[in-house]
Amino acid sequence: MPVITRFAPSPTGYLHIGGARTALFCWLFTKHHGGKFLLRIEDTDRARSTPESIETILDGMRWLGLDWDNKDSESLGYYSQYAHFKRHAEVARQMVANGVAYYCYATPEELDAMRSEQKVKGLPQRYDGRWRDRPASDAPQGIAPVIRLKAPQTGETTIRDVVMGTITVQNSQLDDMVLLRGDGTPTFMLAAAVDDHDMGITHVIRGEDHMTNTFRQAYIYKAMGWDVPVFAHMPLIHGPDGTKLSKRHGAPAVSDYRDRGYLPEAVNNYLLRLCWSHGDDEIIPMDKAIEWFDLDGVGKSPARFDFAKLGSVNAHYIKEKPDADLAALAAPFVARVMGRNLTPAQLDLLTRAMPDLKPRAQTLVQIAEMAAFYFHEGAFTLDDKAAKILTPEARQVLADLAAKMGGLSEFTTEAVENLFRAYAEEKGIKLGAVAQPLRVALSGSTVSPPIFGVAGLLGREESLRRMEAILRGA
């Protein structure tokens, strides 16, 4: 039987990083087994589902490179749960006809009273089955009934989970859940089970917070006589403090990581290592991930999200990225710092600066912050530390060297460095005493990439312009 998995987010907000990990595991498992990876948008909650949220999910999936196999076979480019609500209702009524579900005419007031009584008596708050065996002739007037599943009341149900192992619950712990509401709309439990069956899903891979849902949905499968898919529940991702990852830990959405300058291949690599391992391998390219990934490598314990580790992984992929490709990715971040887009000439400069920038960066944001001075126009506003470098002696050094730089037959990194070294030796001073004033003049800071390389990249005209601006005190 071919492997068919699905990723089924609800479009009520952003694509959570935990959901992205689930999508990645589904995608890799499917690719490893040569199957199909399907995308289903669970948009039955019409009040909360928005087109903007759907687009955010699709955009996040595309950014991560997690392409789905049903985008060309569906009119919307994905499987819409809402578009199949008539099918869900049809199954619920079929279950009534088969005697495995029933109409419940209990009023909201009646159910509230039932729960209050259960609370007073210290009983679990669950539906007590009061309409399970009553005829419709007993129904009060004007009540639109719900359809409830006739769940097994005795014995136990066992799920053999690929990751979590064998899990058993007593059937008495679960009640007759609602399948179809009084207004004819399906509940999540019914819609998800019907969709998984109709889509031919063989493996349901999702977070362990869905474990209770799995038992309820298994009842639906068995009641309809359908094959139950293989279940694999992933451990949750916790924040650095050991609690469930949330907004308070920062960057809960996939889009946050993109906007913070992480590369999608680094995010995928890091997410892959949250609860899955392959020996001691830390850096795992996607082709190797597809080759190696299987569910037997998933552990049972939650993983803690470590932003420092993600930064280290991202730094690796930044260093490996070709300079031109990295410059193209960094350009929008540089433009954000500058407040204007780069010209083709500036993009070329950024590309040529990459060998000096990328070894020192963990994110594209850091590259942009380090590179911004290359494109600075006008005079720099110096902080106190940089201003202290420009003593009268340092200014004289800059004036002397500006005159000499203007006479260089060729203006290259090597030529500038040789000039400065010769000057330092002639004056009997340390190289730093001549290099640091140049750094302040060219970058506006006491920290920059190798400063002679900076001069070579800026060129004679721009380097001299900046030095002269400093000397004028502008």
Tab-separated table of C-alpha atoms in Angstrom:
chain	number	residue	atom	x	y	z
A	1	MET	CA	0.000	0.000	0.000
A	2	PRO	CA	1.500	3.383	-0.965
A	3	VAL	CA	2.136	5.821	1.873
A	4	ILE	CA	-0.203	8.826	1.910
A	5	THR	CA	0.155	11.457	4.623
A	6	ARG	CA	-1.472	14.787	5.202
A	7	PHE	CA	-0.762	18.053	6.972
A	8	ALA	CA	-4.015	19.582	8.198
A	9	PRO	CA	-3.667	23.040	9.790
A	10	SER	CA	-6.576	25.238	10.849
A	11	PRO	CA	-6.453	28.688	9.178
A	12	THR	CA	-7.183	30.691	12.307
A	13	GLY	CA	-3.767	32.363	12.528
A	14	TYR	CA	-0.164	31.865	11.474
A	15	LEU	CA	1.704	28.651	10.660
A	16	HIS	CA	3.156	27.725	14.052
A	17	ILE	CA	6.726	26.473	14.171
A	18	GLY	CA	5.445	23.298	15.852
A	19	GLY	CA	3.056	22.758	12.965
A	20	ALA	CA	5.941	23.286	10.569
A	21	ARG	CA	7.847	20.484	12.337
A	22	THR	CA	4.820	18.198	11.895
A	23	ALA	CA	4.570	19.127	8.214
A	24	LEU	CA	8.287	18.484	7.763
A	25	PHE	CA	8.078	15.038	9.368
A	26	CYS	CA	5.039	14.124	7.223
A	27	TRP	CA	6.802	15.364	4.097
A	28	LEU	CA	10.064	13.536	4.809
A	29	PHE	CA	8.311	10.292	5.737
A	30	THR	CA	6.337	10.433	2.522
A	31	LYS	CA	9.360	11.255	0.373
A	32	HIS	CA	11.369	8.491	2.045
A	33	HIS	CA	8.687	5.944	1.149
A	34	GLY	CA	7.897	7.347	-2.288
A	35	GLY	CA	4.324	8.241	-1.362
A	36	LYS	CA	2.070	11.312	-1.490
A	37	PHE	CA	2.007	14.276	0.858
A	38	LEU	CA	-1.354	16.078	0.877
A	39	LEU	CA	-2.342	19.454	2.292
A	40	ARG	CA	-5.761	19.853	3.909
A	41	ILE	CA	-6.949	23.169	5.285
A	42	GLU	CA	-9.384	22.515	8.134
A	43	ASP	CA	-11.524	25.578	7.535
A	44	THR	CA	-14.864	24.433	8.949
A	45	ASP	CA	-14.752	27.127	11.643
A	46	ARG	CA	-16.042	29.835	9.335
A	47	ALA	CA	-16.044	32.530	12.012
A	48	ARG	CA	-12.305	32.202	12.662
A	49	SER	CA	-10.950	30.930	9.349
A	50	THR	CA	-9.668	33.724	7.117
A	51	PRO	CA	-8.212	33.906	3.605
A	52	GLU	CA	-5.246	35.786	5.065
A	53	SER	CA	-4.461	32.917	7.435
A	54	ILE	CA	-4.733	30.399	4.620
A	55	GLU	CA	-2.299	32.395	2.506
A	56	THR	CA	0.067	32.694	5.469
A	57	ILE	CA	0.069	28.901	5.837
A	58	LEU	CA	0.628	28.347	2.113
A	59	ASP	CA	3.384	30.960	2.048
A	60	GLY	CA	5.126	29.330	5.002
A	61	MET	CA	4.958	25.910	3.379
A	62	ARG	CA	6.388	27.288	0.141
A	63	TRP	CA	9.184	29.094	1.997
A	64	LEU	CA	10.189	25.868	3.717
A	65	GLY	CA	10.068	24.026	0.397
A	66	LEU	CA	7.444	21.538	1.641
A	67	ASP	CA	5.568	21.103	-1.607
A	68	TRP	CA	2.299	19.160	-1.480
A	69	ASP	CA	1.073	16.689	-4.066
A	70	ASN	CA	-2.577	17.722	-4.366
A	71	LYS	CA	-2.154	21.373	-5.319
A	72	ASP	CA	-2.896	20.684	-8.975
A	73	SER	CA	-5.766	18.257	-8.352
A	74	GLU	CA	-7.825	20.619	-6.170
A	75	SER	CA	-9.619	23.718	-7.416
A	76	LEU	CA	-8.195	25.785	-4.541
A	77	GLY	CA	-4.753	24.231	-4.700
A	78	TYR	CA	-5.390	22.284	-1.489
A	79	TYR	CA	-8.106	20.116	0.092
A	80	SER	CA	-10.666	22.378	1.772
A	81	GLN	CA	-12.472	20.650	4.621
A	82	TYR	CA	-15.366	23.092	4.417
A	83	ALA	CA	-15.949	22.230	0.765
A	84	HIS	CA	-16.834	18.682	1.843
A	85	PHE	CA	-19.228	19.456	4.698
A	86	LYS	CA	-22.142	17.822	2.847
A	87	ARG	CA	-20.159	14.607	2.697
A	88	HIS	CA	-19.498	14.826	6.446
A	89	ALA	CA	-23.207	15.284	7.182
A	90	GLU	CA	-24.032	12.397	4.857
A	91	VAL	CA	-21.753	10.084	6.848
A	92	ALA	CA	-23.300	11.177	10.145
A	93	ARG	CA	-26.799	10.358	8.874
A	94	GLN	CA	-25.551	7.080	7.452
A	95	MET	CA	-24.255	6.204	10.899
A	96	VAL	CA	-27.713	6.889	12.357
A	97	ALA	CA	-29.234	4.607	9.733
A	98	ASN	CA	-26.668	1.937	10.616
A	99	GLY	CA	-27.551	2.159	14.298
A	100	VAL	CA	-24.124	3.406	15.413
A	101	ALA	CA	-25.245	6.996	16.015
A	102	TYR	CA	-28.449	8.668	17.195
A	103	TYR	CA	-30.333	11.943	17.354
A	104	CYS	CA	-30.016	13.795	20.656
A	105	TYR	CA	-32.719	16.353	21.486
A	106	ALA	CA	-31.264	17.596	24.762
A	107	THR	CA	-31.640	21.366	25.115
A	108	PRO	CA	-28.711	23.618	26.086
A	109	GLU	CA	-30.435	24.291	29.405
A	110	GLU	CA	-30.844	20.587	30.022
A	111	LEU	CA	-27.161	19.936	29.311
A	112	ASP	CA	-26.118	22.824	31.598
A	113	ALA	CA	-28.211	21.348	34.403
A	114	MET	CA	-26.662	17.930	33.790
A	115	ARG	CA	-23.135	19.334	34.078
A	116	SER	CA	-23.986	21.298	37.218
A	117	GLU	CA	-25.326	18.155	38.862
A	118	GLN	CA	-22.238	16.192	37.849
A	119	LYS	CA	-20.020	18.930	39.288
A	120	VAL	CA	-21.871	18.923	42.601
A	121	LYS	CA	-21.550	15.137	42.850
A	122	GLY	CA	-17.883	15.226	41.856
A	123	LEU	CA	-18.492	13.226	38.697
A	124	PRO	CA	-16.617	13.639	35.386
A	125	GLN	CA	-18.417	16.145	33.168
A	126	ARG	CA	-19.510	14.184	30.161
A	127	TYR	CA	-22.744	13.548	28.290
A	128	ASP	CA	-24.761	10.872	30.101
A	129	GLY	CA	-26.400	9.264	27.048
A	130	ARG	CA	-29.917	10.312	27.969
A	131	TRP	CA	-31.110	10.212	24.332
A	132	ARG	CA	-29.113	7.128	23.390
A	133	ASP	CA	-32.118	4.795	23.387
A	134	ARG	CA	-35.095	7.169	23.392
A	135	PRO	CA	-37.394	7.372	20.376
A	136	ALA	CA	-37.799	10.565	18.366
A	137	SER	CA	-41.447	10.634	19.433
A	138	ASP	CA	-40.266	11.787	22.874
A	139	ALA	CA	-38.566	14.828	21.378
A	140	PRO	CA	-39.805	18.285	22.440
A	141	GLN	CA	-41.099	20.633	19.782
A	142	GLY	CA	-38.766	23.078	18.065
A	143	ILE	CA	-35.479	21.411	19.012
A	144	ALA	CA	-32.980	20.839	16.209
A	145	PRO	CA	-31.224	17.644	17.279
A	146	VAL	CA	-27.541	16.911	17.131
A	147	ILE	CA	-26.222	13.554	16.008
A	148	ARG	CA	-24.111	11.704	18.564
A	149	LEU	CA	-21.939	8.635	18.145
A	150	LYS	CA	-22.922	5.513	20.074
A	151	ALA	CA	-19.513	5.061	21.609
A	152	PRO	CA	-18.696	1.744	23.308
A	153	GLN	CA	-19.506	2.021	27.021
A	154	THR	CA	-17.607	-0.977	28.339
A	155	GLY	CA	-14.242	-2.553	27.678
A	156	GLU	CA	-11.246	-0.680	26.391
A	157	THR	CA	-9.773	0.675	23.171
A	158	THR	CA	-6.110	0.294	22.256
A	159	ILE	CA	-4.107	2.374	19.823
A	160	ARG	CA	-0.729	1.125	18.664
A	161	ASP	CA	1.158	4.304	18.045
A	162	VAL	CA	4.373	4.111	16.022
A	163	VAL	CA	6.114	6.642	18.282
A	164	MET	CA	4.387	6.435	21.659
A	165	GLY	CA	3.819	2.689	21.680
A	166	THR	CA	0.659	0.873	22.756
A	167	ILE	CA	-1.834	3.111	24.544
A	168	THR	CA	-5.111	1.903	26.041
A	169	VAL	CA	-8.077	3.833	27.432
A	170	GLN	CA	-11.180	2.576	29.169
A	171	ASN	CA	-14.202	3.236	26.976
A	172	SER	CA	-16.085	4.503	30.018
A	173	GLN	CA	-13.796	7.556	30.006
A	174	LEU	CA	-15.189	8.855	26.704
A	175	ASP	CA	-18.789	9.833	26.047
A	176	ASP	CA	-21.101	9.889	23.049
A	177	MET	CA	-19.524	12.777	21.210
A	178	VAL	CA	-21.417	15.086	18.859
A	179	LEU	CA	-20.834	14.320	15.174
A	180	LEU	CA	-23.252	16.769	13.578
A	181	ARG	CA	-24.503	19.956	15.223
A	182	GLY	CA	-28.094	21.048	15.264
A	183	ASP	CA	-27.463	23.488	12.414
A	184	GLY	CA	-26.182	20.643	10.217
A	185	THR	CA	-22.474	21.488	10.469
A	186	PRO	CA	-19.994	18.715	11.281
A	187	THR	CA	-17.691	18.712	14.275
A	188	PHE	CA	-13.917	18.501	13.878
A	189	MET	CA	-13.906	14.870	15.037
A	190	LEU	CA	-16.268	13.760	12.291
A	191	ALA	CA	-14.833	15.932	9.526
A	192	ALA	CA	-11.222	14.885	10.180
A	193	ALA	CA	-12.050	11.178	10.276
A	194	VAL	CA	-14.163	11.318	7.106
A	195	ASP	CA	-11.556	13.374	5.264
A	196	ASP	CA	-8.732	11.050	6.269
A	197	HIS	CA	-10.752	8.104	4.950
A	198	ASP	CA	-11.802	9.804	1.730
A	199	MET	CA	-8.281	11.086	1.056
A	200	GLY	CA	-6.867	7.590	1.522
A	201	ILE	CA	-4.570	8.642	4.353
A	202	THR	CA	-2.468	5.695	5.471
A	203	HIS	CA	-0.440	7.436	8.189
A	204	VAL	CA	-1.662	10.201	10.492
A	205	ILE	CA	1.410	12.037	11.816
A	206	ARG	CA	0.618	14.831	14.262
A	207	GLY	CA	1.387	16.218	17.722
A	208	GLU	CA	0.746	14.181	20.836
A	209	ASP	CA	-1.780	16.795	21.971
A	210	HIS	CA	-4.145	15.089	19.499
A	211	MET	CA	-3.980	11.730	21.282
A	212	THR	CA	-7.488	11.982	22.795
A	213	ASN	CA	-8.821	12.945	19.356
A	214	THR	CA	-7.265	9.789	17.963
A	215	PHE	CA	-9.308	7.526	20.234
A	216	ARG	CA	-12.504	9.387	19.381
A	217	GLN	CA	-11.777	9.261	15.657
A	218	ALA	CA	-10.920	5.568	15.891
A	219	TYR	CA	-14.492	5.013	17.116
A	220	ILE	CA	-15.765	6.633	13.922
A	221	TYR	CA	-13.538	4.485	11.736
A	222	LYS	CA	-14.690	1.305	13.438
A	223	ALA	CA	-18.331	2.343	13.442
A	224	MET	CA	-18.152	2.862	9.664
A	225	GLY	CA	-16.173	-0.328	9.071
A	226	TRP	CA	-13.222	1.613	7.661
A	227	ASP	CA	-9.548	0.700	7.917
A	228	VAL	CA	-7.888	2.612	10.733
A	229	PRO	CA	-4.755	4.481	9.585
A	230	VAL	CA	-1.393	4.127	11.275
A	231	PHE	CA	-0.965	6.783	13.954
A	232	ALA	CA	2.274	8.493	14.940
A	233	HIS	CA	2.092	11.201	17.576
A	234	MET	CA	5.088	13.539	17.790
A	235	PRO	CA	6.331	14.821	21.158
A	236	LEU	CA	5.640	18.494	21.674
A	237	ILE	CA	8.212	21.253	21.324
A	238	HIS	CA	8.895	23.111	24.546
A	239	GLY	CA	10.420	26.502	25.090
A	240	PRO	CA	13.803	26.960	26.764
A	241	ASP	CA	12.045	26.942	30.162
A	242	GLY	CA	10.487	23.524	29.575
A	243	THR	CA	6.910	24.708	29.004
A	244	LYS	CA	4.989	24.345	25.752
A	245	LEU	CA	6.401	26.653	23.071
A	246	SER	CA	4.234	29.768	22.811
A	247	LYS	CA	4.302	33.456	21.919
A	248	ARG	CA	5.998	34.387	25.178
A	249	HIS	CA	9.077	32.442	24.094
A	250	GLY	CA	9.303	34.573	20.939
A	251	ALA	CA	9.001	33.781	17.239
A	252	PRO	CA	6.167	31.217	17.313
A	253	ALA	CA	5.333	31.650	13.613
A	254	VAL	CA	7.301	30.406	10.626
A	255	SER	CA	7.104	33.905	9.141
A	256	ASP	CA	8.935	35.241	12.213
A	257	TYR	CA	11.970	33.132	11.356
A	258	ARG	CA	11.963	34.308	7.761
A	259	ASP	CA	11.674	37.933	8.898
A	260	ARG	CA	14.499	37.460	11.408
A	261	GLY	CA	16.827	36.369	8.646
A	262	TYR	CA	16.956	32.607	9.023
A	263	LEU	CA	17.342	30.436	5.931
A	264	PRO	CA	14.644	27.846	5.233
A	265	GLU	CA	17.179	25.042	4.919
A	266	ALA	CA	18.530	25.919	8.375
A	267	VAL	CA	15.044	25.998	9.910
A	268	ASN	CA	14.254	22.616	8.346
A	269	ASN	CA	17.544	21.171	9.564
A	270	TYR	CA	16.947	22.447	13.090
A	271	LEU	CA	13.327	21.270	13.221
A	272	LEU	CA	14.411	17.863	11.945
A	273	ARG	CA	16.637	17.434	15.000
A	274	LEU	CA	13.806	18.208	17.431
A	275	CYS	CA	12.847	14.692	18.612
A	276	TRP	CA	14.553	12.875	15.697
A	277	SER	CA	18.156	11.849	15.331
A	278	HIS	CA	20.517	10.016	13.031
A	279	GLY	CA	23.566	9.133	15.063
A	280	ASP	CA	25.568	12.222	15.946
A	281	ASP	CA	24.763	14.072	12.715
A	282	GLU	CA	23.841	17.713	13.306
A	283	ILE	CA	23.997	19.220	9.817
A	284	ILE	CA	21.721	17.160	7.594
A	285	PRO	CA	21.050	18.349	4.019
A	286	MET	CA	17.583	17.701	2.674
A	287	ASP	CA	18.636	14.892	0.346
A	288	LYS	CA	20.153	13.033	3.299
A	289	ALA	CA	17.115	13.790	5.445
A	290	ILE	CA	14.876	12.143	2.854
A	291	GLU	CA	17.204	9.166	2.650
A	292	TRP	CA	17.511	8.682	6.415
A	293	PHE	CA	14.174	9.785	7.892
A	294	ASP	CA	11.762	7.251	9.265
A	295	LEU	CA	9.437	7.215	12.242
A	296	ASP	CA	11.531	4.755	14.211
A	297	GLY	CA	14.061	7.541	14.767
A	298	VAL	CA	11.512	9.758	16.570
A	299	GLY	CA	11.892	9.835	20.358
A	300	LYS	CA	9.114	10.038	22.924
A	301	SER	CA	10.370	12.960	24.993
A	302	PRO	CA	9.593	16.627	24.258
A	303	ALA	CA	12.357	18.723	22.727
A	304	ARG	CA	13.435	22.147	23.961
A	305	PHE	CA	13.744	24.903	21.418
A	306	ASP	CA	17.224	26.411	21.597
A	307	PHE	CA	17.590	29.698	19.709
A	308	ALA	CA	21.368	29.649	20.145
A	309	LYS	CA	21.532	26.249	18.470
A	310	LEU	CA	19.307	27.448	15.641
A	311	GLY	CA	21.627	30.420	15.180
A	312	SER	CA	24.614	28.094	14.951
A	313	VAL	CA	22.885	25.927	12.346
A	314	ASN	CA	21.862	29.008	10.371
A	315	ALA	CA	25.423	30.329	10.464
A	316	HIS	CA	26.579	27.070	8.859
A	317	TYR	CA	24.135	27.408	5.982
A	318	ILE	CA	25.009	31.089	5.533
A	319	LYS	CA	28.681	30.179	5.157
A	320	GLU	CA	27.807	27.459	2.633
A	321	LYS	CA	25.582	29.699	0.494
A	322	PRO	CA	27.154	31.066	-2.729
A	323	ASP	CA	27.950	34.772	-2.408
A	324	ALA	CA	25.603	35.934	-5.176
A	325	ASP	CA	22.707	33.879	-3.810
A	326	LEU	CA	23.315	35.116	-0.285
A	327	ALA	CA	23.526	38.729	-1.429
A	328	ALA	CA	20.179	38.395	-3.203
A	329	LEU	CA	18.626	37.008	0.004
A	330	ALA	CA	20.237	39.680	2.188
A	331	ALA	CA	19.373	42.601	-0.118
A	332	PRO	CA	15.812	43.131	1.228
A	333	PHE	CA	17.173	43.190	4.774
A	334	VAL	CA	19.828	45.746	3.788
A	335	ALA	CA	17.116	47.792	2.091
A	336	ARG	CA	15.105	47.676	5.312
A	337	VAL	CA	18.061	49.076	7.267
A	338	MET	CA	18.800	51.734	4.610
A	339	GLY	CA	15.210	52.682	3.911
A	340	ARG	CA	15.694	52.226	0.170
A	341	ASN	CA	16.297	49.457	-2.336
A	342	LEU	CA	19.770	48.582	-3.559
A	343	THR	CA	20.842	49.599	-7.027
A	344	PRO	CA	22.375	46.921	-9.287
A	345	ALA	CA	25.818	48.390	-8.539
A	346	GLN	CA	25.164	48.217	-4.797
A	347	LEU	CA	23.955	44.627	-5.080
A	348	ASP	CA	27.220	43.841	-6.866
A	349	LEU	CA	29.137	45.489	-4.027
A	350	LEU	CA	27.170	43.469	-1.471
A	351	THR	CA	28.030	40.286	-3.369
A	352	ARG	CA	31.725	41.140	-3.379
A	353	ALA	CA	31.563	41.934	0.348
A	354	MET	CA	30.064	38.559	1.270
A	355	PRO	CA	33.373	36.716	1.847
A	356	ASP	CA	34.090	39.227	4.638
A	357	LEU	CA	30.537	39.419	5.997
A	358	LYS	CA	29.184	35.890	6.111
A	359	PRO	CA	31.832	34.286	8.379
A	360	ARG	CA	30.741	36.686	11.130
A	361	ALA	CA	26.947	36.394	10.765
A	362	GLN	CA	24.285	34.056	12.071
A	363	THR	CA	21.335	35.659	10.278
A	364	LEU	CA	20.568	37.782	7.247
A	365	VAL	CA	19.605	40.561	9.640
A	366	GLN	CA	23.127	40.543	11.045
A	367	ILE	CA	24.569	40.626	7.535
A	368	ALA	CA	22.399	43.642	6.756
A	369	GLU	CA	23.435	45.451	9.901
A	370	MET	CA	27.120	44.795	9.195
A	371	ALA	CA	26.807	45.721	5.508
A	372	ALA	CA	24.799	48.924	5.862
A	373	PHE	CA	27.877	51.147	6.146
A	374	TYR	CA	28.967	50.170	2.615
A	375	PHE	CA	25.964	52.079	1.264
A	376	HIS	CA	26.017	55.017	3.649
A	377	GLU	CA	25.652	58.411	2.030
A	378	GLY	CA	26.810	61.667	3.567
A	379	ALA	CA	28.719	61.893	6.861
A	380	PHE	CA	28.655	59.326	9.652
A	381	THR	CA	27.321	60.180	13.075
A	382	LEU	CA	29.996	58.764	15.334
A	383	ASP	CA	29.401	57.332	18.783
A	384	ASP	CA	31.717	58.296	21.654
A	385	LYS	CA	33.938	55.256	21.194
A	386	ALA	CA	34.546	55.969	17.514
A	387	ALA	CA	34.981	59.705	18.079
A	388	LYS	CA	37.740	59.059	20.643
A	389	ILE	CA	39.788	57.299	17.961
A	390	LEU	CA	40.045	60.498	15.944
A	391	THR	CA	42.666	62.284	17.986
A	392	PRO	CA	44.660	65.091	16.332
A	393	GLU	CA	47.424	62.539	15.706
A	394	ALA	CA	44.953	60.128	14.085
A	395	ARG	CA	43.602	62.882	11.875
A	396	GLN	CA	47.127	63.677	10.718
A	397	VAL	CA	47.628	59.995	9.886
A	398	LEU	CA	44.451	60.052	7.789
A	399	ALA	CA	45.522	63.260	6.026
A	400	ASP	CA	48.943	61.812	5.180
A	401	LEU	CA	47.517	58.542	3.936
A	402	ALA	CA	44.705	60.183	1.959
A	403	ALA	CA	47.352	62.031	-0.023
A	404	LYS	CA	49.292	58.843	-0.609
A	405	MET	CA	46.182	56.802	-1.502
A	406	GLY	CA	45.313	59.287	-4.181
A	407	GLY	CA	48.616	58.551	-5.885
A	408	LEU	CA	48.355	54.757	-5.936
A	409	SER	CA	48.740	53.402	-9.456
A	410	GLU	CA	46.132	50.766	-8.713
A	411	PHE	CA	43.642	50.809	-5.888
A	412	THR	CA	43.330	47.276	-4.524
A	413	THR	CA	43.057	45.711	-1.084
A	414	GLU	CA	46.676	44.606	-1.278
A	415	ALA	CA	47.907	48.010	-2.447
A	416	VAL	CA	46.086	49.836	0.381
A	417	GLU	CA	47.371	47.402	3.005
A	418	ASN	CA	50.962	47.685	1.740
A	419	LEU	CA	50.711	51.473	1.832
A	420	PHE	CA	49.455	51.504	5.422
A	421	ARG	CA	52.037	48.996	6.594
A	422	ALA	CA	54.840	50.993	4.982
A	423	TYR	CA	53.573	54.205	6.586
A	424	ALA	CA	53.340	52.580	10.039
A	425	GLU	CA	56.877	51.232	9.692
A	426	GLU	CA	58.178	54.607	8.504
A	427	LYS	CA	56.600	56.431	11.453
A	428	GLY	CA	57.522	53.705	13.943
A	429	ILE	CA	53.937	53.140	15.057
A	430	LYS	CA	51.755	50.068	15.303
A	431	LEU	CA	49.581	49.084	12.354
A	432	GLY	CA	46.472	49.519	14.507
A	433	ALA	CA	47.291	53.177	14.971
A	434	VAL	CA	46.815	53.730	11.244
A	435	ALA	CA	44.205	51.057	10.530
A	436	GLN	CA	41.766	52.083	13.278
A	437	PRO	CA	41.350	55.709	12.124
A	438	LEU	CA	40.762	54.382	8.614
A	439	ARG	CA	38.122	52.001	9.997
A	440	VAL	CA	36.271	54.858	11.660
A	441	ALA	CA	36.512	56.984	8.520
A	442	LEU	CA	35.243	54.276	6.165
A	443	SER	CA	32.699	52.485	8.362
A	444	GLY	CA	31.732	55.057	10.987
A	445	SER	CA	32.508	52.465	13.676
A	446	THR	CA	35.354	50.825	15.565
A	447	VAL	CA	34.170	47.416	14.320
A	448	SER	CA	33.999	46.340	10.684
A	449	PRO	CA	35.138	43.644	8.287
A	450	PRO	CA	38.884	43.736	7.486
A	451	ILE	CA	39.347	47.406	6.772
A	452	PHE	CA	41.793	47.173	3.870
A	453	GLY	CA	39.325	44.930	2.113
A	454	VAL	CA	36.632	47.510	2.827
A	455	ALA	CA	38.724	50.178	1.131
A	456	GLY	CA	39.278	47.911	-1.853
A	457	LEU	CA	35.554	47.286	-2.180
A	458	LEU	CA	34.564	50.929	-1.780
A	459	GLY	CA	37.158	52.042	-4.306
A	460	ARG	CA	39.443	55.041	-4.430
A	461	GLU	CA	36.843	57.754	-4.952
A	462	GLU	CA	34.443	56.689	-2.188
A	463	SER	CA	37.228	55.866	0.278
A	464	LEU	CA	38.794	59.298	-0.189
A	465	ARG	CA	35.397	61.001	0.046
A	466	ARG	CA	34.775	59.411	3.427
A	467	MET	CA	38.273	60.179	4.710
A	468	GLU	CA	37.998	63.800	3.647
A	469	ALA	CA	34.565	64.088	5.263
A	470	ILE	CA	36.038	62.934	8.553
A	471	LEU	CA	38.962	65.322	8.232
A	472	ARG	CA	36.579	68.235	7.598
A	473	GLY	CA	34.718	67.241	10.732
A	474	ALA	CA	31.558	66.873	8.654
